[in-house]
Coordinates of C-alpha atoms in Angstrom, one line a residue:
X614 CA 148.5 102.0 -130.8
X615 CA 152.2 101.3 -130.6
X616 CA 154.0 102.6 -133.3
X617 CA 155.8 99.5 -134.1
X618 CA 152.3 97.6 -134.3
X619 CA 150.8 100.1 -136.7
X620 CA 153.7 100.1 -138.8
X621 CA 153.1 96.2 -139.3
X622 CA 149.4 96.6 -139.7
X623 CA 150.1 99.7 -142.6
X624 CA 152.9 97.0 -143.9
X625 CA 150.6 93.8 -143.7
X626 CA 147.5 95.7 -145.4
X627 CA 149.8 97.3 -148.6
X628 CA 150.8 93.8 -149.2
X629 CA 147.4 92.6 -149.1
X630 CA 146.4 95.2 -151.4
X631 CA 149.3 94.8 -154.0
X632 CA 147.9 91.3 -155.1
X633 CA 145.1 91.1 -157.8
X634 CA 142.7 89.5 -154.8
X635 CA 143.7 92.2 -152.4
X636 CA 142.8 95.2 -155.2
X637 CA 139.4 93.3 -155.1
X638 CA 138.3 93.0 -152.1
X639 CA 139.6 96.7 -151.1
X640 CA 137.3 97.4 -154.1
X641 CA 134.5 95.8 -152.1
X642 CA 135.1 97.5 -148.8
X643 CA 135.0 101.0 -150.3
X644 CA 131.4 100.1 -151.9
X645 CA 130.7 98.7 -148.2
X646 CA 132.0 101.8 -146.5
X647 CA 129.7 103.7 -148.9
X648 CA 126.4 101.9 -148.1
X649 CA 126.3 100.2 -151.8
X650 CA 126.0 96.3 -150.5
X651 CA 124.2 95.6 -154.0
X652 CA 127.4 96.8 -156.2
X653 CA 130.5 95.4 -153.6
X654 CA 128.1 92.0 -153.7
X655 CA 128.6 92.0 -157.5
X656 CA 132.2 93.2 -157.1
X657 CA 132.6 90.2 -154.8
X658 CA 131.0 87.7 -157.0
X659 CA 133.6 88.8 -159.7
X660 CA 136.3 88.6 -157.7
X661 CA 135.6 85.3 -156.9
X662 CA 135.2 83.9 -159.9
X663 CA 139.0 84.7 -160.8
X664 CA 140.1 83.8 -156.9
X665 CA 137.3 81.3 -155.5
X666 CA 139.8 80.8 -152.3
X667 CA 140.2 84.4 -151.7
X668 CA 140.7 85.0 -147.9
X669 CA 140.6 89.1 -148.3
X670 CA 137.3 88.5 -150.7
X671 CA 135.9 85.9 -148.2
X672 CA 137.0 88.6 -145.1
X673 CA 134.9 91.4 -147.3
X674 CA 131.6 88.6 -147.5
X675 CA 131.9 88.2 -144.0
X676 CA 131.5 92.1 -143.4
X677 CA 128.6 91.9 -145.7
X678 CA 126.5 89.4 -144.2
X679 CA 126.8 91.5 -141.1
X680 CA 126.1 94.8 -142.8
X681 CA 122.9 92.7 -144.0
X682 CA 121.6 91.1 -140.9
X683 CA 122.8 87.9 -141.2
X684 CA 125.4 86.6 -139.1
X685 CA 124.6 82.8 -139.8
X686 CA 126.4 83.4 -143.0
X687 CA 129.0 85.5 -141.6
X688 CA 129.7 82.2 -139.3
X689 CA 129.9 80.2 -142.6
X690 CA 132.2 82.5 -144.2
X691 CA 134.6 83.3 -141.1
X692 CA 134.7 79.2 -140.8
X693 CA 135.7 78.8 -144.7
X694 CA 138.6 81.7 -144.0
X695 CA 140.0 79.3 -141.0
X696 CA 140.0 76.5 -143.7
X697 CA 142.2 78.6 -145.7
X698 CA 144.0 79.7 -143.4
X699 CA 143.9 78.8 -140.3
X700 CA 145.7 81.6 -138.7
X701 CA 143.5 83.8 -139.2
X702 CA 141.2 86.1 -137.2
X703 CA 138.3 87.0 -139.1
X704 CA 136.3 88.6 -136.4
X705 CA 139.4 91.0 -135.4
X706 CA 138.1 94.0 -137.5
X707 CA 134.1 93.1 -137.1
X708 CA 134.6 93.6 -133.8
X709 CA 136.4 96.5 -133.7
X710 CA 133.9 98.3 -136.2
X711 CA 132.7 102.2 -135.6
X712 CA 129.0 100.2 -135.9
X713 CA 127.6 99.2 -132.4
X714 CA 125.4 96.8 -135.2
X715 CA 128.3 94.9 -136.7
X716 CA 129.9 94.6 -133.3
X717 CA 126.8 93.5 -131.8
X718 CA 126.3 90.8 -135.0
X719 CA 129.8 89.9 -134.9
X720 CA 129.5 88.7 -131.1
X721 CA 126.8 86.9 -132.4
X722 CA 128.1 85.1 -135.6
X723 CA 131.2 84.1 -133.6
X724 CA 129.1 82.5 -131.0
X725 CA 127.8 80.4 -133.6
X726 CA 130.7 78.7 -134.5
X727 CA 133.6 80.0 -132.0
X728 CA 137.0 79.9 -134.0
X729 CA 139.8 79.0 -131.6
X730 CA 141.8 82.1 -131.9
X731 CA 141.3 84.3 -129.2
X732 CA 139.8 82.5 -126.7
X733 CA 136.3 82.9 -126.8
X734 CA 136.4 84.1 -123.0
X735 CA 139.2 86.5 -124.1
X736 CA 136.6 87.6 -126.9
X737 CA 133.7 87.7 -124.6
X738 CA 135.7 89.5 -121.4
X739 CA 136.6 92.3 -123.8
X740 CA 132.9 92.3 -125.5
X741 CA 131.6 93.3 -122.2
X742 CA 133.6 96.3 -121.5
X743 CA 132.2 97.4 -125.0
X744 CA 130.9 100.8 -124.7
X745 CA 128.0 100.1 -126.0
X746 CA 125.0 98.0 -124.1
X747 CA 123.9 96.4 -127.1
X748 CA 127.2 94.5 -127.7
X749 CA 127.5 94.1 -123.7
X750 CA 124.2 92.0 -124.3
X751 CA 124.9 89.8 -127.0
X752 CA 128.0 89.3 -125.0
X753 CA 126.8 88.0 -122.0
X754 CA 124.1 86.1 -124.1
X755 CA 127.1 84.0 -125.6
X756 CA 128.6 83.2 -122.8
X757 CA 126.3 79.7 -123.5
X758 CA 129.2 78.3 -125.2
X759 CA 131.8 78.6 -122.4
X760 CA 132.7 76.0 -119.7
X761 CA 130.8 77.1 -116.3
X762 CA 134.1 78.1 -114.9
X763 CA 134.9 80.4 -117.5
X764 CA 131.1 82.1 -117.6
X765 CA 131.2 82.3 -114.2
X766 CA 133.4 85.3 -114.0
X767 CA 131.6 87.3 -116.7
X768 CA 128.5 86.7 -115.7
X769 CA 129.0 88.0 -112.3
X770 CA 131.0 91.0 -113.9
X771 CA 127.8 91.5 -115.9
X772 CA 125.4 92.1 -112.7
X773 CA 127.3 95.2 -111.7
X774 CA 127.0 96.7 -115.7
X775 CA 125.1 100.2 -116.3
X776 CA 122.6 98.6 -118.7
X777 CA 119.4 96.8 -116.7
X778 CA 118.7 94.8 -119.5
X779 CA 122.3 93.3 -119.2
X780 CA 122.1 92.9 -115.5
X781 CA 118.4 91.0 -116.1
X782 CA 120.2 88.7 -118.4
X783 CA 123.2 87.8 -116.4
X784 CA 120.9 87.3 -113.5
X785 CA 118.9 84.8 -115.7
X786 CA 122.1 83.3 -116.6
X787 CA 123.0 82.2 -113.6
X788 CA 119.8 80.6 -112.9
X789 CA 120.2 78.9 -116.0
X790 CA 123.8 77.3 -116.0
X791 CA 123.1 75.4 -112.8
X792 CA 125.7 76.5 -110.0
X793 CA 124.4 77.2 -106.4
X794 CA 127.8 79.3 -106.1
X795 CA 125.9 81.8 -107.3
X796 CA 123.3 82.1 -105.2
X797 CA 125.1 84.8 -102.8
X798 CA 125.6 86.8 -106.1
X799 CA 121.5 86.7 -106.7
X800 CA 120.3 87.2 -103.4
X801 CA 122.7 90.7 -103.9
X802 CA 120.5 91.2 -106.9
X803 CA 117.3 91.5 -105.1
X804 CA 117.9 94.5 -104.3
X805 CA 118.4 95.7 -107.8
X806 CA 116.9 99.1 -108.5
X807 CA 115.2 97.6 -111.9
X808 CA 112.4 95.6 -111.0
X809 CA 112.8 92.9 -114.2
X810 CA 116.6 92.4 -112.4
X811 CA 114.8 91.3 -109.3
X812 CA 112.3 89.4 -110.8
X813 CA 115.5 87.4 -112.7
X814 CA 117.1 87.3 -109.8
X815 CA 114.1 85.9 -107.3
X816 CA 113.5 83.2 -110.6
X817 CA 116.8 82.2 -110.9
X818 CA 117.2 81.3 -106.9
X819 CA 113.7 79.5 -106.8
X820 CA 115.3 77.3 -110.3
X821 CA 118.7 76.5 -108.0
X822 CA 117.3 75.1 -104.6
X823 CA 116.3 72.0 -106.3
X824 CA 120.4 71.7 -107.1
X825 CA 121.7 73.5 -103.8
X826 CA 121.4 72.1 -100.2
X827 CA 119.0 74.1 -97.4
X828 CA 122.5 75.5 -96.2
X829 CA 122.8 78.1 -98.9
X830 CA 119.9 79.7 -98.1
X831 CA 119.6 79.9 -94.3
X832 CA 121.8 82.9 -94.0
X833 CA 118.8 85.1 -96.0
X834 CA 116.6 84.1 -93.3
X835 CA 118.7 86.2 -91.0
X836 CA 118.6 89.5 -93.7
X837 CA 116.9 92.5 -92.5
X838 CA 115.2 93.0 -96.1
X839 CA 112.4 91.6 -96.2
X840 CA 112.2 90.5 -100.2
X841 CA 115.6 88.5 -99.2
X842 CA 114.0 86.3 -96.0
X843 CA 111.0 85.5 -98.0
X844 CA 112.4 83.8 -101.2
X845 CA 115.1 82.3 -99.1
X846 CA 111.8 81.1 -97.4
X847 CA 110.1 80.0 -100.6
X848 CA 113.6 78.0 -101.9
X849 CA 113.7 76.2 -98.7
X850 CA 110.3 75.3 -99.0
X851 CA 111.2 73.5 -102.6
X852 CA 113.8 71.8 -100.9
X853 CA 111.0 70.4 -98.2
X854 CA 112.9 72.5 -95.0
X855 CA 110.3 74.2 -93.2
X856 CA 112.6 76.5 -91.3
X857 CA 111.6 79.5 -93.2
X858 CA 107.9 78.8 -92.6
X859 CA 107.1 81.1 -90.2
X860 CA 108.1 84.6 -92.9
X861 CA 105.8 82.6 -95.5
X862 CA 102.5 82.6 -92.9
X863 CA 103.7 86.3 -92.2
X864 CA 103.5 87.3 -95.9
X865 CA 100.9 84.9 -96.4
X866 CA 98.9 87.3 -93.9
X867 CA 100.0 90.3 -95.1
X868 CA 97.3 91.7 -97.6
X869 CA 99.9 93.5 -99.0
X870 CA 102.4 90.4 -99.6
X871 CA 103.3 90.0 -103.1
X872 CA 104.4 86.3 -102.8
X873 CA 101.0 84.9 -100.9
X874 CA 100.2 83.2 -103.9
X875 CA 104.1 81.2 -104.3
X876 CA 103.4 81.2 -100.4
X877 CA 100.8 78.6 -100.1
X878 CA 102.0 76.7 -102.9
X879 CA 105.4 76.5 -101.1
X880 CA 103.9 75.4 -97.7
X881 CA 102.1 72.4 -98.7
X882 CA 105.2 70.8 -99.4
X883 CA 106.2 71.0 -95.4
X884 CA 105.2 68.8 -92.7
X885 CA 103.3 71.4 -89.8
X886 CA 100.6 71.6 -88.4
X887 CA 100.3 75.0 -88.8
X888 CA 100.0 74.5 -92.6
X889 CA 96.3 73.4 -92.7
X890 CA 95.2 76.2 -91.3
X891 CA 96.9 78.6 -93.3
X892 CA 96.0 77.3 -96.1
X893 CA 92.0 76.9 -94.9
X894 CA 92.5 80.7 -94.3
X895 CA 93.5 81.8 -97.9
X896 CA 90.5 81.2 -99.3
X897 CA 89.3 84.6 -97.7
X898 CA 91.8 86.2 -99.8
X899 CA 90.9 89.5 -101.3
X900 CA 93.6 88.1 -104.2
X901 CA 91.3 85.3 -106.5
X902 CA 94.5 83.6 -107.5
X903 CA 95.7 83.2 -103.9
X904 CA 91.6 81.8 -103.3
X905 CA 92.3 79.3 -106.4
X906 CA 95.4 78.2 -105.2
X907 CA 94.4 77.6 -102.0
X908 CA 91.4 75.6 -103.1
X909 CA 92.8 73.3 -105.0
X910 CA 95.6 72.7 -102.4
X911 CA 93.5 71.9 -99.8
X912 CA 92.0 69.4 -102.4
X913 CA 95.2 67.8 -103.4
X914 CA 95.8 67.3 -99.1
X915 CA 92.1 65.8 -98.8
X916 CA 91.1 68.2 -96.3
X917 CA 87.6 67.1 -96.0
X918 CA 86.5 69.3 -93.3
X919 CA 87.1 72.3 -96.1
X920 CA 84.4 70.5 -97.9
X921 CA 81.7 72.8 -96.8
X922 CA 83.6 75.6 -97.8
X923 CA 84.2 74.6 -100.9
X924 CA 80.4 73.8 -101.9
X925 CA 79.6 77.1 -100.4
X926 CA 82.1 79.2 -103.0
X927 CA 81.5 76.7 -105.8
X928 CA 77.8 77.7 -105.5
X929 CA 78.3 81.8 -104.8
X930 CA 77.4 83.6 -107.8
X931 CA 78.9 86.7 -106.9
X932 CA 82.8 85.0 -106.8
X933 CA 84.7 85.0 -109.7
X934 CA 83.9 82.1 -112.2
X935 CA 87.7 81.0 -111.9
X936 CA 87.4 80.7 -108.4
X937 CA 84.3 78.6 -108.8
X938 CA 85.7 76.4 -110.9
X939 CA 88.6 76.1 -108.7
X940 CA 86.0 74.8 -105.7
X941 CA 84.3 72.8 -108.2
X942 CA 87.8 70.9 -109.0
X943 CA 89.0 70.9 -105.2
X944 CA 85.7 68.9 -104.3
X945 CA 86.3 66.5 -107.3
X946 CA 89.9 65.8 -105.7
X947 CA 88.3 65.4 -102.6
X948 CA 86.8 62.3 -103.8
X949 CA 89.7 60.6 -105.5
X950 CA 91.8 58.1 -103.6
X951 CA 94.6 59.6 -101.2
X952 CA 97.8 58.6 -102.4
X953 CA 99.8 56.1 -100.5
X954 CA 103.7 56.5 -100.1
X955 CA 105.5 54.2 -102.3
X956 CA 107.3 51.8 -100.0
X957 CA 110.5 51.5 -99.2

């Protein structure tokens, strides 16, 4: 710290202290600092009797409702010390506590009601290189209250952090605030060594093809890992572009694909004539959710030469009862009008 700074700081705090308020609420932080929240809350409570507009009292309530869990009050408080004085930068020493809890609690208190003063990004930025992965979290959780172009940044700064539970997050994130720019930073994440990062990663892709164009996922296609060419498959397939159909049979065929069950609800939605068949087929599947799936597909498309079929497993007593119900249903959708297209 540069001399000149801390010399201000010493200054700034002896003059705080020399007033009656100041002698007060220094009072209060040394019960704080000793773990006696029941005596500095009755030292605060006489202190602001005599000073009700107290901002070093107020300051030391903030730092109590954190000590105590409760950063909704520490919001209120740090609020009612910007109405005093709006200067003022209540979370300056809450954040810069020894406590990885009150750093954490502070991060989220401010959230709740962001004062001005840093910018919140400026807050948030320096939150995440916090040492500790608990206050990196409930960093890159609060990011909710910044424009997309200012989260942007951070969250992509988050999916290279040590902590998989921050990655995850950030990875959520960006499915959540809506911008396709960050589907190159996603399809990155797939390859994550933590499988909940993937799994965030794969979500968050699938929730932005419905906002993205077929363009933005094409390249995947053309990636020699495999995880990457199939959910590139499986967004396209939201988006009604069948170019990726071809690795969604594959996995679909593969007894050992983990997306056969996404795949053959993806594939209905293109126009092929492979598609029938494929779909017929994955009713064989050792996997009863792909067999439900399938079954009630091949309902919802009227595929009444799978009729047969489906009496037959409706009326096997050695399949699973969900299945059965599943070919019990796809029969009763057999019967129901086909929908017409609504005209233009």
């Amino acid at each position: 710290m540069p001399l000149a700074f801390a010399a201000l700081l010493l200054a700034l705090t002896l003059t705080s202290c020399s007033r009656p308020d100041g002698r007060l609420a220094e009072r209060a932080h040394q019960l704080l600092d000793q773990g006696k929240l029941q005596q500095a809350q009755e030292a605060l409570q006489d202190g602001f009797r005599q000073f009700p507009q107290s901002v070093a009292l107020r300051q030391e309530r903030l730092h109590l409702n954190l000590l105590a869990g409760q950063p909704e009050l520490a919001a209120a408080e740090a609020h009612q010390i910007l109405q005093t004085q709006p200067s003022a930068q209540p979370y300056r020493l809450p954040l810069r506590d020894p406590s990885p809890a009150i750093r954490s609690l502070a991060i989220r208190a401010f959230a709740l009601d962001p004062p001005p003063s840093p910018s919140p990004r400026r807050t948030l930025g320096n939150a995440l290189r916090d040492s500790d992965p608990t206050v990196r979290r409930e960093a890159i959780e609060a990011t909710r209250i910044l424009p997309a172009a200012d989260a942007a940044p951070l969250l992509r700064q988050a999916t290279q952090d040590s902590d998989w539970l921050t990655r995850a997050s950030a990875a959520r994130l960006l499915g959540n605030r809506a911008d396709p720019t960050a589907i190159p930073t996603l399809f990155s994440m797939l390859n994550d060594k933590d499988s909940y990062v993937r799994r965030f990663a794969r979500r968050s892709l699938l929730e932005l093809a419905t906002l993205s164009k077929p363009d933005a996922y094409l390249p995947a296609l053309q990636s020699k890992d495999r995880t990457t060419q199939v959910v590139a498959a499986l967004a396209l397939a939201r988006l009604n572009d069948g170019r990726g159909l071809n690795i969604l049979l594959e996995e679909m065929a593969n007894p050992l694909g983990i997306e056969r069950t996404e795949g053959v609800k993806s594939i209905v939605r293109i126009q092929d004539p492979q598609v029938l068949p494929a779909v017929r087929k994955a009713t064989t599947d050792q996997d009863s959710q792909v067999r439900m799936v399938a079954l009630i597909a091949l309902g919802l498309l009227h595929d009444q030469e799978s009729a047969p079929r489906m009496k037959q497993i409706s009326n096997d007593s050695s399949a699973p009862q969900e299945v059965r119900l599943a070919a019990g249903k796809a029969i009763e959708l057999l019967s129901q009008p086909t929908p017409q297209p609504n005209p233009k």
